[in-house]
Structures are given as structure tokens and as C-alpha cells.
């Protein structure tokens, strides 16, 4: 008989308590489902926080992983890394002319961008420094990235480097203009859909106007597509729907197909800002991650999953909008794009948490952000019957009224 392990107690004993985890221990995952050590299945509407865009165990990704594992796992940056070079070539071909710097994570991509923009500004020598960022933005948790993250709950208690940062309200162009007139920031950086800030999409008009202001003032225009990228919002990157061209783009999360990988695409203005020795990483880009990244792009772009995902997302949205209309006392209107949707609830945070746990017990896994916003980050492979099952379960829970909060797990 298999030994029963009390994973929750072990977790609390040996891991620093930086997360308020849901009480399920995962044994395996396949397609759109996770399976816990008790044998329960969960429809995965969370995808490892927007990472598993193709679902779990996609055969193309696994084949690339195995092939690369047989070839080599790690070589450092002192030699040429063919899978990574191929991935950079394809990322640039799909976005805008430029060059890539690879990292292991999103926060490291933000760090690289901070240094890159700093070098660009220093070379221009016109005193420009720092970033304009949005209120409630999230750009990572390392100390440099934390400086650009504008969520008090994430930022408080920690020192951050003295990079000048100017915080403005999303969609408020007058504030950006005022900052650009009064100060000398080097770059504007935005998430096209604010993720952990509450799933708040920026309008195309706002992004276009931001780009225009940046051009007019000689400031770089950057997008953080760490969460919105890799097809999640319906195009490979979300900025592409607004018809703008950023000077730099941050990517991570979905790009490695489940393996750690991130980076910056630096447009032509920034492509020669770094010289040898300016920045580096022992591990990044892992050849394994890069090989998986090439497989992810193949599935999205060559095998048509991007297109399929758009259709799947349109159905999900239609069903959620109907649900919200049916329960105007429980929900604000659905917001977000593609497979990155927010269902803001009018219930208190404890009731939303209890709802999340009730649905978890019924086999549906999703995130709640900003305490009361249900954040759905499903795989692009989500099937219509899975949408129906989730919406029916959510509908039934909401009909029962606000759940009484149980013991916090
Ligand atoms: C997740 C995220 C990051 C940080 O990525 P990590 O890999 O967790 O460091 C930065 N920006 C955005 C928009 C994110 O969603």
C-alpha cells in the first residue's frame, strides 16, 4: 500500500510561508486537468499562473524536451546555444526588429529592462532616468522590479533602488503628459492588461496615445507582456491588437511551455545599449526551456492553436457575460481579453475565498486577485463542454447565495 504523506503539514514545516496555498497536493497533470494525490481531478483555469498556455503535457513540447534532454541540459553563455538562437530569431520575427536578452523569470526580465533603459539613457546624456508606470501595476518581486510594481501590499516593508518612478492612473493621459513635461523619465512601461492589479485591460486608444506621447517626448515605450503574452489575449502579444510598436517588450510565464524562461525583446533603439559584461545569467536561457519555447511557438503559430484559442475564449466570454447578467447582485461586468478574464464580485473577500474553495471541492481551479476578482487564466485548449461545466457550477454556487466561510485552509 502506498504511504500516505501529509503534504500540508510538511509544507508548513519546511517551506517559508510566502503563499496562502490551496489545500491540494498535485500528483500529475494532463491536458486541461490537474490530479491531486487523493485522485481528484481539477479543471485547470489557472494554468500555473498563466504559464501552461497549451495545457499540461502537450506532446509537441514533451518531444522537444526529450530531444533536448538527450542532447545537452546546460552549457552556460560562453558558447553558442542553437535552441535559444532559434527562439530569439522567431520572437523577433513575430514582433518587431530588435534583439533578445533571455532570463529565467519575469522579474529578471524587468531587471534586465531597468539596466538596459538606464544604459540607453546614460548614453544619450540628456539626464533622462527612470520609468512611468501604472497604479496597481505588477512587474515582479525582486528589489529592482519591485520598484516598478505599484501594489502596496507587495511593495511595503522592502527597500528598493533609487530608480525614479512616476506612478499614473491607467487611462489617464493628462497625468502622463504632466509627468513628461515636469520630469525626465526614460521610459513608460505598461501591462496591456493589468493582471494581478485586477485584470484591467488598457484601451487601444490609450495605448496608441501613450506611444504617441513617448515618441513626441523622446521616451521609450515598453510593454510588460509577461502575463498577456504567448497567445493569452488572442494575439501572440497583446500590444499587437492596438496597432502600436513598443521599443521593448518583457516576456516570461508561458514562453517556456512550463519551464523557466523569460526575457526582453529590445527594439532597434535599445539593441546596442548593452556591451559584453553589462549583464548576464549562468542559467538563462536554459537550452531545455528554449527548446520548449520553440515548440510552444510552433503549436501556437504553425499548428493553429492561437486561432483555436481565440474561438474558445470567445465562447467562454459569451457564457460568462450571460452569467453576470443573470446575477447582477453578485458580479460586475466581465473584463479582460481572450483567455485572461476577470469576474469582479460584489461579495466580501471572505465570501469570494469561500466560493473559490467550494468550487475547488467540485473540481474547478481558479485564482482570485485583488481579494474579490475571480481571475480566469485557462489554457487555449479549453473545450466548450469544460466552459459549460464551470459556468454551471459557478451559477449553482452563486444561486445558493454567499457561502458561510469555513476554517481557512
Ligand atoms: C508574473 C509577472 C511578473 C513576474 O514574473 P516572475 O516570473 O514571477 O518573476 C512580472 N510582470 C507581470 C505582468 C507578471 O504577470
PDB file of N, CA, C and O in Angstrom, residues 7 11 17 27 34 48 74 94 106 155 159 249 338 349 387:
ATOM      1  N   UNK A   7       1.130  16.158   3.115  1.00  0.00           N
ATOM      2  CA  UNK A   7       1.881  17.208   2.403  1.00  0.00           C
ATOM      3  C   UNK A   7       1.685  18.579   3.019  1.00  0.00           C
ATOM      4  O   UNK A   7       2.606  19.395   3.046  1.00  0.00           O
ATOM      5  N   UNK A  11       4.657  20.903   4.219  1.00  0.00           N
ATOM      6  CA  UNK A  11       4.795  22.213   3.573  1.00  0.00           C
ATOM      7  C   UNK A  11       4.980  23.295   4.630  1.00  0.00           C
ATOM      8  O   UNK A  11       5.911  24.101   4.570  1.00  0.00           O
ATOM      9  N   UNK A  17       6.520  30.562   4.724  1.00  0.00           N
ATOM     10  CA  UNK A  17       5.090  30.769   4.448  1.00  0.00           C
ATOM     11  C   UNK A  17       4.825  31.999   3.582  1.00  0.00           C
ATOM     12  O   UNK A  17       4.155  32.932   4.001  1.00  0.00           O
ATOM     13  N   UNK A  27      -0.432  15.406  -7.966  1.00  0.00           N
ATOM     14  CA  UNK A  27       0.283  14.173  -8.299  1.00  0.00           C
ATOM     15  C   UNK A  27       0.670  14.153  -9.778  1.00  0.00           C
ATOM     16  O   UNK A  27       1.740  13.699 -10.152  1.00  0.00           O
ATOM     17  N   UNK A  34      -5.647  18.891 -13.644  1.00  0.00           N
ATOM     18  CA  UNK A  34      -4.672  18.529 -12.615  1.00  0.00           C
ATOM     19  C   UNK A  34      -5.290  17.408 -11.785  1.00  0.00           C
ATOM     20  O   UNK A  34      -6.517  17.376 -11.603  1.00  0.00           O
ATOM     21  N   UNK A  48      -1.037  27.292 -13.750  1.00  0.00           N
ATOM     22  CA  UNK A  48       0.244  27.606 -13.116  1.00  0.00           C
ATOM     23  C   UNK A  48       0.563  29.088 -13.213  1.00  0.00           C
ATOM     24  O   UNK A  48       1.701  29.473 -13.461  1.00  0.00           O
ATOM     25  N   UNK A  74      22.705  21.883 -20.133  1.00  0.00           N
ATOM     26  CA  UNK A  74      23.209  23.214 -19.762  1.00  0.00           C
ATOM     27  C   UNK A  74      24.592  23.408 -20.357  1.00  0.00           C
ATOM     28  O   UNK A  74      25.411  22.495 -20.323  1.00  0.00           O
ATOM     29  N   UNK A  94       8.274  37.619 -35.054  1.00  0.00           N
ATOM     30  CA  UNK A  94       6.842  37.735 -34.727  1.00  0.00           C
ATOM     31  C   UNK A  94       6.487  39.070 -34.087  1.00  0.00           C
ATOM     32  O   UNK A  94       5.311  39.295 -33.780  1.00  0.00           O
ATOM     33  N   UNK A 106      10.221  36.264 -14.955  1.00  0.00           N
ATOM     34  CA  UNK A 106       9.669  37.561 -15.299  1.00  0.00           C
ATOM     35  C   UNK A 106      10.377  38.702 -14.585  1.00  0.00           C
ATOM     36  O   UNK A 106      10.739  39.710 -15.201  1.00  0.00           O
ATOM     37  N   UNK A 155       4.740  45.759  -2.110  1.00  0.00           N
ATOM     38  CA  UNK A 155       5.933  46.597  -2.048  1.00  0.00           C
ATOM     39  C   UNK A 155       6.364  46.985  -0.632  1.00  0.00           C
ATOM     40  O   UNK A 155       7.559  47.156  -0.376  1.00  0.00           O
ATOM     41  N   UNK A 159      13.242  47.595   0.878  1.00  0.00           N
ATOM     42  CA  UNK A 159      13.974  48.695   0.263  1.00  0.00           C
ATOM     43  C   UNK A 159      14.027  48.475  -1.243  1.00  0.00           C
ATOM     44  O   UNK A 159      14.043  47.333  -1.706  1.00  0.00           O
ATOM     45  N   UNK A 249       9.899  44.879 -25.001  1.00  0.00           N
ATOM     46  CA  UNK A 249       8.811  44.007 -24.558  1.00  0.00           C
ATOM     47  C   UNK A 249       9.374  42.989 -23.569  1.00  0.00           C
ATOM     48  O   UNK A 249      10.425  42.390 -23.820  1.00  0.00           O
ATOM     49  N   UNK A 338      -9.368  37.712 -24.297  1.00  0.00           N
ATOM     50  CA  UNK A 338      -9.000  36.339 -24.626  1.00  0.00           C
ATOM     51  C   UNK A 338      -9.147  35.428 -23.433  1.00  0.00           C
ATOM     52  O   UNK A 338     -10.171  35.411 -22.746  1.00  0.00           O
ATOM     53  N   UNK A 349     -14.486  39.808   0.537  1.00  0.00           N
ATOM     54  CA  UNK A 349     -13.356  38.948   0.193  1.00  0.00           C
ATOM     55  C   UNK A 349     -13.480  37.545   0.792  1.00  0.00           C
ATOM     56  O   UNK A 349     -13.186  36.545   0.133  1.00  0.00           O
ATOM     57  N   UNK A 387     -16.153  24.706 -20.477  1.00  0.00           N
ATOM     58  CA  UNK A 387     -16.710  26.029 -20.168  1.00  0.00           C
ATOM     59  C   UNK A 387     -18.088  25.853 -19.554  1.00  0.00           C
ATOM     60  O   UNK A 387     -18.392  26.421 -18.498  1.00  0.00           O
TER      61      UNK A 387
END
